[in-house]
Amino acid sequence: MNKQEYMDCEDKALLHTYNRFPLVLDHGEGVYLYDTDGKKYLDFAAGIAVEALGYSNEAYKQALKDQIDKITHTSNLYYNVPIMEAAEKFLKVSKMDRVFFTNSGAEAIEGAIKAAKKYAYTRDGHADHEIISMNHSFHGRTLGALSVTGNAHYREPFEPLCGGVKFADFNDIESVKAQVTEKTCAIIFETVQGEGGIYPAEESFMKEISALCKEKDILLILDEIQCGMGRTGEMFAWQHYGIKPDIMTSAKALGCGVPVGAFAMTERVAEKSLAPGDHGTTYGGNPFVGAAVSKVMDLFEELKLTDHVKEIAVYLESKLDKLVEEYDFITARRGMGLMQGLVSTKPVGTIAAEALKEGLIIITAGADVIRMVPPLVIEKEHVDEMITKLKNVLDRM
């Protein structure tokens, strides 16, 4: 079949919940993707911050092949070795104490919310607790995750959602304090807001939130699904701030393409929250995804990816800052590490579509941000190539 036939077939078979770009991807190599026509694309989206290792990493592929030859699934009624190894490595880099593996980021959010509610229930003996989330946040598409997503556009068609959720303004501590009551059991937010426009938490905000939570025994839940796994130059973005959450979520690059997420917590929270019968999953944490996570952790360490991100990010930021100076419709750069956004007064959807013609894959965040979340293994030469291709697009705008 040709490209159009593939797209027509998919449009007829799949539920239309995405407006896709007219591109049928076939395979990848390094930081490049290739479509079914053989055209080559420099990838600065990484499957929405998933493919941290790039494509076709031989060690990663071999680990998955080896596990397929053994066993891919057992259920959580039994122990398995790969997920035990994955858990040990994840807890080592996150400095958390307990972890539960899920199938997705949204499910990790669901688990984090349940853990916070159960903690408060165990402590107080009642179940009418509240959660504070942030305006312009994004935590997922399931009903629980939607309930704490601070964008009415996403929530309204599916209301009523889970009750007891209040919204405050990100990076505004007084706005948060105004929402706190004796019923507040948790405060949840992305350490770096992604869909909301690539906004990092300010250090003062993060430290004041942490102090507030400790003072009132409110659990701090940090969503690291997109900004975690080395993307900002630390393994998890909260590690830049000298604080520690009570619960954190992870996904996307955790499996580098294999669908897996996780929520992790301190021992204090684990002791008073989810117990046998409170939570479960059939697929979550099976041997196949365990092998993926375990190898991803090994490769992050072997490749010294967080150090690499710190080095490349400085170069990328300098190049993006020059675009802000050069183009009057590119008004700002925001971000941390290899999670960057350019604010544009011209349609960012058009810019992303035009970039495909240049052999460049970029995505958007919100209504006015060009989002760049490339594989963490990019080099300076790839930054230069991206800038050249992007400028060709911007010159036409």
mmCIF file of N, CA, C and O in Angstrom, residues 155-251:
data_model
loop_
_atom_site.group_PDB
_atom_site.id
_atom_site.type_symbol
_atom_site.label_atom_id
_atom_site.label_comp_id
_atom_site.label_asym_id
_atom_site.label_seq_id
_atom_site.Cartn_x
_atom_site.Cartn_y
_atom_site.Cartn_z
ATOM 1 N N ARG A 155 -11.895 18.781 30.636
ATOM 2 C CA ARG A 155 -12.764 18.204 31.667
ATOM 3 C C ARG A 155 -14.245 18.266 31.337
ATOM 4 O O ARG A 155 -15.000 17.324 31.621
ATOM 5 N N GLU A 156 -14.695 19.370 30.761
ATOM 6 C CA GLU A 156 -16.127 19.659 30.692
ATOM 7 C C GLU A 156 -16.981 18.567 30.041
ATOM 8 O O GLU A 156 -18.063 18.262 30.554
ATOM 9 N N PRO A 157 -16.559 17.951 28.933
ATOM 10 C CA PRO A 157 -17.444 16.950 28.315
ATOM 11 C C PRO A 157 -17.681 15.710 29.171
ATOM 12 O O PRO A 157 -18.605 14.939 28.892
ATOM 13 N N PHE A 158 -16.862 15.520 30.201
ATOM 14 C CA PHE A 158 -16.914 14.279 30.960
ATOM 15 C C PHE A 158 -17.353 14.483 32.416
ATOM 16 O O PHE A 158 -17.294 13.564 33.222
ATOM 17 N N GLU A 159 -17.796 15.676 32.731
ATOM 18 C CA GLU A 159 -18.254 15.945 34.086
ATOM 19 C C GLU A 159 -19.619 15.300 34.340
ATOM 20 O O GLU A 159 -20.391 15.083 33.405
ATOM 21 N N PRO A 160 -19.940 14.954 35.598
ATOM 22 C CA PRO A 160 -19.134 15.221 36.797
ATOM 23 C C PRO A 160 -17.973 14.241 36.941
ATOM 24 O O PRO A 160 -18.131 13.041 36.718
ATOM 25 N N LEU A 161 -16.845 14.786 37.317
ATOM 26 C CA LEU A 161 -15.651 13.980 37.548
ATOM 27 C C LEU A 161 -15.501 13.736 39.051
ATOM 28 O O LEU A 161 -16.428 13.970 39.816
ATOM 29 N N CYS A 162 -14.335 13.266 39.456
ATOM 30 C CA CYS A 162 -14.093 13.042 40.876
ATOM 31 C C CYS A 162 -14.186 14.369 41.626
ATOM 32 O O CYS A 162 -13.609 15.372 41.198
ATOM 33 N N GLY A 163 -14.898 14.377 42.721
ATOM 34 C CA GLY A 163 -15.073 15.595 43.494
ATOM 35 C C GLY A 163 -13.889 15.875 44.402
ATOM 36 O O GLY A 163 -12.925 15.123 44.469
ATOM 37 N N GLY A 164 -13.972 16.995 45.095
ATOM 38 C CA GLY A 164 -12.944 17.333 46.069
ATOM 39 C C GLY A 164 -11.637 17.784 45.471
ATOM 40 O O GLY A 164 -10.582 17.621 46.086
ATOM 41 N N VAL A 165 -11.685 18.367 44.266
ATOM 42 C CA VAL A 165 -10.470 18.871 43.625
ATOM 43 C C VAL A 165 -10.579 20.390 43.494
ATOM 44 O O VAL A 165 -11.578 20.912 42.995
ATOM 45 N N LYS A 166 -9.560 21.087 43.943
ATOM 46 C CA LYS A 166 -9.482 22.539 43.815
ATOM 47 C C LYS A 166 -8.276 22.896 42.955
ATOM 48 O O LYS A 166 -7.291 22.140 42.904
ATOM 49 N N PHE A 167 -8.339 24.053 42.302
ATOM 50 C CA PHE A 167 -7.243 24.465 41.434
ATOM 51 C C PHE A 167 -6.646 25.784 41.904
ATOM 52 O O PHE A 167 -7.355 26.720 42.265
ATOM 53 N N ALA A 168 -5.310 25.814 41.894
ATOM 54 C CA ALA A 168 -4.548 27.011 42.241
ATOM 55 C C ALA A 168 -3.680 27.392 41.050
ATOM 56 O O ALA A 168 -3.639 26.688 40.038
ATOM 57 N N ASP A 169 -2.992 28.511 41.173
ATOM 58 C CA ASP A 169 -2.127 28.984 40.092
ATOM 59 C C ASP A 169 -0.703 28.491 40.315
ATOM 60 O O ASP A 169 -0.144 28.648 41.411
ATOM 61 N N PHE A 170 -0.142 27.903 39.281
ATOM 62 C CA PHE A 170 1.232 27.390 39.316
ATOM 63 C C PHE A 170 2.204 28.524 39.594
ATOM 64 O O PHE A 170 2.075 29.634 39.061
ATOM 65 N N ASN A 171 3.162 28.262 40.450
ATOM 66 C CA ASN A 171 4.193 29.235 40.840
ATOM 67 C C ASN A 171 3.635 30.417 41.627
ATOM 68 O O ASN A 171 4.271 31.478 41.695
ATOM 69 N N ASP A 172 2.474 30.253 42.234
ATOM 70 C CA ASP A 172 1.864 31.286 43.065
ATOM 71 C C ASP A 172 1.497 30.662 44.407
ATOM 72 O O ASP A 172 0.432 30.077 44.569
ATOM 73 N N ILE A 173 2.383 30.783 45.388
ATOM 74 C CA ILE A 173 2.193 30.100 46.662
ATOM 75 C C ILE A 173 0.969 30.618 47.395
ATOM 76 O O ILE A 173 0.260 29.849 48.068
ATOM 77 N N GLU A 174 0.661 31.908 47.287
ATOM 78 C CA GLU A 174 -0.505 32.445 47.982
ATOM 79 C C GLU A 174 -1.791 31.870 47.399
ATOM 80 O O GLU A 174 -2.767 31.649 48.125
ATOM 81 N N SER A 175 -1.800 31.630 46.099
ATOM 82 C CA SER A 175 -2.955 31.004 45.462
ATOM 83 C C SER A 175 -3.170 29.598 46.009
ATOM 84 O O SER A 175 -4.314 29.171 46.234
ATOM 85 N N VAL A 176 -2.088 28.889 46.245
ATOM 86 C CA VAL A 176 -2.184 27.534 46.806
ATOM 87 C C VAL A 176 -2.680 27.590 48.244
ATOM 88 O O VAL A 176 -3.607 26.862 48.633
ATOM 89 N N LYS A 177 -2.084 28.450 49.039
ATOM 90 C CA LYS A 177 -2.469 28.553 50.444
ATOM 91 C C LYS A 177 -3.951 28.887 50.592
ATOM 92 O O LYS A 177 -4.608 28.428 51.539
ATOM 93 N N ALA A 178 -4.474 29.673 49.654
ATOM 94 C CA ALA A 178 -5.879 30.074 49.716
ATOM 95 C C ALA A 178 -6.831 28.891 49.536
ATOM 96 O O ALA A 178 -8.005 28.963 49.924
ATOM 97 N N GLN A 179 -6.331 27.810 48.958
ATOM 98 C CA GLN A 179 -7.164 26.635 48.706
ATOM 99 C C GLN A 179 -7.031 25.569 49.791
ATOM 100 O O GLN A 179 -7.779 24.598 49.812
ATOM 101 N N VAL A 180 -6.074 25.732 50.671
ATOM 102 C CA VAL A 180 -5.823 24.725 51.702
ATOM 103 C C VAL A 180 -6.894 24.799 52.786
ATOM 104 O O VAL A 180 -7.210 25.875 53.299
ATOM 105 N N THR A 181 -7.443 23.638 53.129
ATOM 106 C CA THR A 181 -8.364 23.513 54.261
ATOM 107 C C THR A 181 -7.930 22.319 55.092
ATOM 108 O O THR A 181 -6.977 21.603 54.744
ATOM 109 N N GLU A 182 -8.664 22.061 56.163
ATOM 110 C CA GLU A 182 -8.337 20.897 56.995
ATOM 111 C C GLU A 182 -8.613 19.596 56.266
ATOM 112 O O GLU A 182 -8.169 18.523 56.705
ATOM 113 N N LYS A 183 -9.328 19.665 55.143
ATOM 114 C CA LYS A 183 -9.609 18.468 54.353
ATOM 115 C C LYS A 183 -8.533 18.176 53.308
ATOM 116 O O LYS A 183 -8.549 17.112 52.695
ATOM 117 N N THR A 184 -7.616 19.099 53.077
ATOM 118 C CA THR A 184 -6.615 18.917 52.025
ATOM 119 C C THR A 184 -5.694 17.750 52.358
ATOM 120 O O THR A 184 -5.041 17.739 53.414
ATOM 121 N N CYS A 185 -5.633 16.768 51.452
ATOM 122 C CA CYS A 185 -4.757 15.613 51.699
ATOM 123 C C CYS A 185 -3.540 15.592 50.782
ATOM 124 O O CYS A 185 -2.556 14.921 51.098
ATOM 125 N N ALA A 186 -3.611 16.304 49.644
ATOM 126 C CA ALA A 186 -2.488 16.260 48.698
ATOM 127 C C ALA A 186 -2.473 17.490 47.809
ATOM 128 O O ALA A 186 -3.523 18.107 47.556
ATOM 129 N N ILE A 187 -1.286 17.841 47.361
ATOM 130 C CA ILE A 187 -1.083 18.863 46.331
ATOM 131 C C ILE A 187 -0.326 18.189 45.200
ATOM 132 O O ILE A 187 0.703 17.556 45.434
ATOM 133 N N ILE A 188 -0.868 18.284 43.993
ATOM 134 C CA ILE A 188 -0.261 17.600 42.848
ATOM 135 C C ILE A 188 0.063 18.602 41.744
ATOM 136 O O ILE A 188 -0.732 19.503 41.454
ATOM 137 N N PHE A 189 1.235 18.483 41.164
ATOM 138 C CA PHE A 189 1.563 19.286 39.985
ATOM 139 C C PHE A 189 2.754 18.688 39.254
ATOM 140 O O PHE A 189 3.502 17.876 39.811
ATOM 141 N N GLU A 190 2.908 19.086 37.996
ATOM 142 C CA GLU A 190 4.071 18.725 37.190
ATOM 143 C C GLU A 190 5.242 19.604 37.605
ATOM 144 O O GLU A 190 5.089 20.824 37.707
ATOM 145 N N THR A 191 6.399 19.014 37.811
ATOM 146 C CA THR A 191 7.574 19.811 38.154
ATOM 147 C C THR A 191 7.886 20.793 37.031
ATOM 148 O O THR A 191 8.306 21.927 37.293
ATOM 149 N N VAL A 192 7.688 20.372 35.806
ATOM 150 C CA VAL A 192 7.719 21.268 34.649
ATOM 151 C C VAL A 192 6.421 21.032 33.886
ATOM 152 O O VAL A 192 6.196 19.937 33.369
ATOM 153 N N GLN A 193 5.567 22.031 33.829
ATOM 154 C CA GLN A 193 4.319 21.865 33.091
ATOM 155 C C GLN A 193 4.629 21.642 31.615
ATOM 156 O O GLN A 193 5.389 22.399 31.013
ATOM 157 N N GLY A 194 4.033 20.593 31.043
ATOM 158 C CA GLY A 194 4.288 20.238 29.656
ATOM 159 C C GLY A 194 3.253 20.778 28.713
ATOM 160 O O GLY A 194 3.480 21.777 28.016
ATOM 161 N N GLU A 195 2.070 20.143 28.669
ATOM 162 C CA GLU A 195 1.002 20.585 27.779
ATOM 163 C C GLU A 195 0.619 22.033 28.035
ATOM 164 O O GLU A 195 0.157 22.738 27.141
ATOM 165 N N GLY A 196 0.800 22.486 29.257
ATOM 166 C CA GLY A 196 0.421 23.851 29.613
ATOM 167 C C GLY A 196 1.346 24.910 29.081
ATOM 168 O O GLY A 196 1.074 26.109 29.247
ATOM 169 N N GLY A 197 2.468 24.523 28.455
ATOM 170 C CA GLY A 197 3.329 25.522 27.824
ATOM 171 C C GLY A 197 4.781 25.522 28.225
ATOM 172 O O GLY A 197 5.494 26.496 28.019
ATOM 173 N N ILE A 198 5.286 24.432 28.792
ATOM 174 C CA ILE A 198 6.697 24.284 29.197
ATOM 175 C C ILE A 198 7.062 25.339 30.241
ATOM 176 O O ILE A 198 7.875 26.238 30.005
ATOM 177 N N TYR A 199 6.449 25.241 31.393
ATOM 178 C CA TYR A 199 6.720 26.134 32.519
ATOM 179 C C TYR A 199 7.382 25.356 33.652
ATOM 180 O O TYR A 199 6.738 24.516 34.281
ATOM 181 N N PRO A 200 8.657 25.617 33.953
ATOM 182 C CA PRO A 200 9.284 24.970 35.100
ATOM 183 C C PRO A 200 8.791 25.588 36.412
ATOM 184 O O PRO A 200 8.472 26.793 36.470
ATOM 185 N N ALA A 201 8.737 24.787 37.458
ATOM 186 C CA ALA A 201 8.439 25.321 38.785
ATOM 187 C C ALA A 201 9.576 26.239 39.218
ATOM 188 O O ALA A 201 10.750 25.959 38.979
ATOM 189 N N GLU A 202 9.217 27.348 39.854
ATOM 190 C CA GLU A 202 10.225 28.241 40.405
ATOM 191 C C GLU A 202 10.739 27.660 41.711
ATOM 192 O O GLU A 202 9.998 27.016 42.455
ATOM 193 N N GLU A 203 12.013 27.882 41.993
ATOM 194 C CA GLU A 203 12.624 27.273 43.171
ATOM 195 C C GLU A 203 11.920 27.703 44.456
ATOM 196 O O GLU A 203 11.668 26.883 45.350
ATOM 197 N N SER A 204 11.580 28.979 44.562
ATOM 198 C CA SER A 204 10.914 29.452 45.780
ATOM 199 C C SER A 204 9.560 28.794 45.952
ATOM 200 O O SER A 204 9.169 28.417 47.071
ATOM 201 N N PHE A 205 8.828 28.624 44.858
ATOM 202 C CA PHE A 205 7.523 27.975 44.900
ATOM 203 C C PHE A 205 7.666 26.530 45.372
ATOM 204 O O PHE A 205 6.923 26.063 46.241
ATOM 205 N N MET A 206 8.629 25.830 44.804
ATOM 206 C CA MET A 206 8.822 24.431 45.152
ATOM 207 C C MET A 206 9.161 24.271 46.635
ATOM 208 O O MET A 206 8.602 23.411 47.338
ATOM 209 N N LYS A 207 10.033 25.112 47.137
ATOM 210 C CA LYS A 207 10.444 24.981 48.534
ATOM 211 C C LYS A 207 9.328 25.399 49.488
ATOM 212 O O LYS A 207 9.151 24.799 50.560
ATOM 213 N N GLU A 208 8.554 26.415 49.115
ATOM 214 C CA GLU A 208 7.447 26.834 49.968
ATOM 215 C C GLU A 208 6.330 25.795 49.990
ATOM 216 O O GLU A 208 5.717 25.545 51.038
ATOM 217 N N ILE A 209 6.071 25.173 48.844
ATOM 218 C CA ILE A 209 5.083 24.085 48.789
ATOM 219 C C ILE A 209 5.528 22.925 49.665
ATOM 220 O O ILE A 209 4.748 22.351 50.431
ATOM 221 N N SER A 210 6.807 22.556 49.553
ATOM 222 C CA SER A 210 7.339 21.451 50.343
ATOM 223 C C SER A 210 7.198 21.736 51.836
ATOM 224 O O SER A 210 6.785 20.866 52.610
ATOM 225 N N ALA A 211 7.515 22.959 52.241
ATOM 226 C CA ALA A 211 7.407 23.330 53.653
ATOM 227 C C ALA A 211 5.953 23.317 54.111
ATOM 228 O O ALA A 211 5.640 22.860 55.225
ATOM 229 N N LEU A 212 5.055 23.807 53.275
ATOM 230 C CA LEU A 212 3.630 23.811 53.598
ATOM 231 C C LEU A 212 3.107 22.394 53.809
ATOM 232 O O LEU A 212 2.357 22.123 54.756
ATOM 233 N N CYS A 213 3.508 21.494 52.917
ATOM 234 C CA CYS A 213 3.053 20.107 53.013
ATOM 235 C C CYS A 213 3.562 19.448 54.291
ATOM 236 O O CYS A 213 2.825 18.713 54.965
ATOM 237 N N LYS A 214 4.805 19.691 54.647
ATOM 238 C CA LYS A 214 5.360 19.115 55.860
ATOM 239 C C LYS A 214 4.654 19.660 57.101
ATOM 240 O O LYS A 214 4.368 18.922 58.048
ATOM 241 N N GLU A 215 4.370 20.953 57.089
ATOM 242 C CA GLU A 215 3.732 21.593 58.235
ATOM 243 C C GLU A 215 2.342 21.010 58.504
ATOM 244 O O GLU A 215 1.958 20.795 59.656
ATOM 245 N N LYS A 216 1.590 20.738 57.446
ATOM 246 C CA LYS A 216 0.194 20.349 57.598
ATOM 247 C C LYS A 216 -0.072 18.876 57.294
ATOM 248 O O LYS A 216 -1.232 18.459 57.218
ATOM 249 N N ASP A 217 0.977 18.094 57.135
ATOM 250 C CA ASP A 217 0.852 16.677 56.774
ATOM 251 C C ASP A 217 -0.001 16.496 55.522
ATOM 252 O O ASP A 217 -0.891 15.654 55.457
ATOM 253 N N ILE A 218 0.288 17.326 54.525
ATOM 254 C CA ILE A 218 -0.304 17.209 53.188
ATOM 255 C C ILE A 218 0.720 16.496 52.313
ATOM 256 O O ILE A 218 1.914 16.811 52.369
ATOM 257 N N LEU A 219 0.282 15.545 51.503
ATOM 258 C CA LEU A 219 1.228 14.821 50.654
ATOM 259 C C LEU A 219 1.522 15.610 49.385
ATOM 260 O O LEU A 219 0.609 16.093 48.712
ATOM 261 N N LEU A 220 2.801 15.737 49.072
ATOM 262 C CA LEU A 220 3.240 16.396 47.845
ATOM 263 C C LEU A 220 3.421 15.337 46.763
ATOM 264 O O LEU A 220 4.258 14.438 46.906
ATOM 265 N N ILE A 221 2.609 15.432 45.702
ATOM 266 C CA ILE A 221 2.692 14.506 44.567
ATOM 267 C C ILE A 221 3.277 15.265 43.385
ATOM 268 O O ILE A 221 2.701 16.253 42.924
ATOM 269 N N LEU A 222 4.417 14.820 42.900
ATOM 270 C CA LEU A 222 5.035 15.462 41.738
ATOM 271 C C LEU A 222 4.922 14.553 40.522
ATOM 272 O O LEU A 222 5.315 13.388 40.561
ATOM 273 N N ASP A 223 4.358 15.112 39.464
ATOM 274 C CA ASP A 223 4.165 14.403 38.200
ATOM 275 C C ASP A 223 5.424 14.579 37.357
ATOM 276 O O ASP A 223 5.692 15.665 36.836
ATOM 277 N N GLU A 224 6.187 13.505 37.227
ATOM 278 C CA GLU A 224 7.438 13.513 36.468
ATOM 279 C C GLU A 224 7.315 12.676 35.194
ATOM 280 O O GLU A 224 8.313 12.196 34.663
ATOM 281 N N ILE A 225 6.103 12.515 34.714
ATOM 282 C CA ILE A 225 5.872 11.631 33.570
ATOM 283 C C ILE A 225 6.601 12.122 32.333
ATOM 284 O O ILE A 225 7.231 11.338 31.616
ATOM 285 N N GLN A 226 6.547 13.413 32.060
ATOM 286 C CA GLN A 226 7.252 13.958 30.892
ATOM 287 C C GLN A 226 8.605 14.559 31.240
ATOM 288 O O GLN A 226 9.577 14.381 30.513
ATOM 289 N N CYS A 227 8.690 15.246 32.364
ATOM 290 C CA CYS A 227 9.929 15.968 32.684
ATOM 291 C C CYS A 227 10.961 15.103 33.385
ATOM 292 O O CYS A 227 12.100 15.541 33.589
ATOM 293 N N GLY A 228 10.585 13.878 33.768
ATOM 294 C CA GLY A 228 11.517 13.001 34.461
ATOM 295 C C GLY A 228 12.384 12.177 33.537
ATOM 296 O O GLY A 228 12.461 12.419 32.335
ATOM 297 N N MET A 229 13.067 11.209 34.107
ATOM 298 C CA MET A 229 13.956 10.298 33.377
ATOM 299 C C MET A 229 15.052 11.037 32.621
ATOM 300 O O MET A 229 15.302 10.814 31.443
ATOM 301 N N GLY A 230 15.716 11.955 33.324
ATOM 302 C CA GLY A 230 16.903 12.605 32.784
ATOM 303 C C GLY A 230 16.659 13.795 31.882
ATOM 304 O O GLY A 230 17.615 14.479 31.492
ATOM 305 N N ARG A 231 15.425 14.087 31.560
ATOM 306 C CA ARG A 231 15.147 15.101 30.527
ATOM 307 C C ARG A 231 15.634 16.494 30.904
ATOM 308 O O ARG A 231 16.008 17.284 30.034
ATOM 309 N N THR A 232 15.640 16.814 32.190
ATOM 310 C CA THR A 232 16.044 18.169 32.580
ATOM 311 C C THR A 232 17.498 18.249 33.031
ATOM 312 O O THR A 232 17.964 19.319 33.440
ATOM 313 N N GLY A 233 18.213 17.134 32.987
ATOM 314 C CA GLY A 233 19.605 17.128 33.418
ATOM 315 C C GLY A 233 19.812 16.459 34.772
ATOM 316 O O GLY A 233 20.946 16.188 35.165
ATOM 317 N N GLU A 234 18.735 16.217 35.494
ATOM 318 C CA GLU A 234 18.740 15.335 36.664
ATOM 319 C C GLU A 234 17.821 14.172 36.327
ATOM 320 O O GLU A 234 16.973 14.271 35.450
ATOM 321 N N MET A 235 17.969 13.068 37.058
ATOM 322 C CA MET A 235 17.136 11.921 36.722
ATOM 323 C C MET A 235 15.655 12.277 36.827
ATOM 324 O O MET A 235 14.850 11.885 35.985
ATOM 325 N N PHE A 236 15.319 13.058 37.864
ATOM 326 C CA PHE A 236 13.968 13.586 37.986
ATOM 327 C C PHE A 236 14.062 15.083 38.247
ATOM 328 O O PHE A 236 14.929 15.534 38.996
ATOM 329 N N ALA A 237 13.159 15.834 37.656
ATOM 330 C CA ALA A 237 13.285 17.293 37.682
ATOM 331 C C ALA A 237 13.253 17.847 39.097
ATOM 332 O O ALA A 237 13.893 18.866 39.389
ATOM 333 N N TRP A 238 12.516 17.202 40.008
ATOM 334 C CA TRP A 238 12.450 17.720 41.378
ATOM 335 C C TRP A 238 13.811 17.694 42.067
ATOM 336 O O TRP A 238 14.031 18.415 43.054
ATOM 337 N N GLN A 239 14.744 16.906 41.539
ATOM 338 C CA GLN A 239 16.052 16.812 42.169
ATOM 339 C C GLN A 239 16.902 18.067 41.962
ATOM 340 O O GLN A 239 17.953 18.209 42.577
ATOM 341 N N HIS A 240 16.434 18.989 41.132
ATOM 342 C CA HIS A 240 17.105 20.288 40.989
ATOM 343 C C HIS A 240 16.849 21.187 42.197
ATOM 344 O O HIS A 240 17.576 22.170 42.395
ATOM 345 N N TYR A 241 15.822 20.914 42.985
ATOM 346 C CA TYR A 241 15.292 21.901 43.923
ATOM 347 C C TYR A 241 15.643 21.657 45.386
ATOM 348 O O TYR A 241 15.274 22.450 46.251
ATOM 349 N N GLY A 242 16.309 20.570 45.700
ATOM 350 C CA GLY A 242 16.660 20.317 47.086
ATOM 351 C C GLY A 242 15.484 19.927 47.959
ATOM 352 O O GLY A 242 15.519 20.125 49.185
ATOM 353 N N ILE A 243 14.435 19.390 47.353
ATOM 354 C CA ILE A 243 13.270 18.915 48.097
ATOM 355 C C ILE A 243 13.001 17.471 47.681
ATOM 356 O O ILE A 243 13.676 16.935 46.789
ATOM 357 N N LYS A 244 11.999 16.854 48.307
ATOM 358 C CA LYS A 244 11.640 15.484 47.946
ATOM 359 C C LYS A 244 10.131 15.324 48.064
ATOM 360 O O LYS A 244 9.546 15.700 49.084
ATOM 361 N N PRO A 245 9.476 14.769 47.047
ATOM 362 C CA PRO A 245 8.035 14.546 47.146
ATOM 363 C C PRO A 245 7.714 13.358 48.037
ATOM 364 O O PRO A 245 8.573 12.526 48.340
ATOM 365 N N ASP A 246 6.457 13.290 48.438
ATOM 366 C CA ASP A 246 5.980 12.114 49.162
ATOM 367 C C ASP A 246 5.610 10.996 48.190
ATOM 368 O O ASP A 246 5.762 9.816 48.499
ATOM 369 N N ILE A 247 5.096 11.412 47.029
ATOM 370 C CA ILE A 247 4.727 10.485 45.952
ATOM 371 C C ILE A 247 5.176 11.109 44.644
ATOM 372 O O ILE A 247 5.089 12.329 44.465
ATOM 373 N N MET A 248 5.671 10.307 43.722
ATOM 374 C CA MET A 248 6.009 10.803 42.392
ATOM 375 C C MET A 248 5.533 9.811 41.345
ATOM 376 O O MET A 248 5.389 8.617 41.618
ATOM 377 N N THR A 249 5.267 10.337 40.158
ATOM 378 C CA THR A 249 4.846 9.479 39.050
ATOM 379 C C THR A 249 5.877 9.534 37.936
ATOM 380 O O THR A 249 6.576 10.527 37.752
ATOM 381 N N SER A 250 5.937 8.448 37.179
ATOM 382 C CA SER A 250 6.875 8.344 36.058
ATOM 383 C C SER A 250 6.234 7.514 34.958
ATOM 384 O O SER A 250 5.356 6.695 35.214
ATOM 385 N N ALA A 251 6.666 7.735 33.729
ATOM 386 C CA ALA A 251 6.229 6.932 32.579
ATOM 387 C C ALA A 251 7.091 7.360 31.389
ATOM 388 O O ALA A 251 8.283 7.595 31.556
#
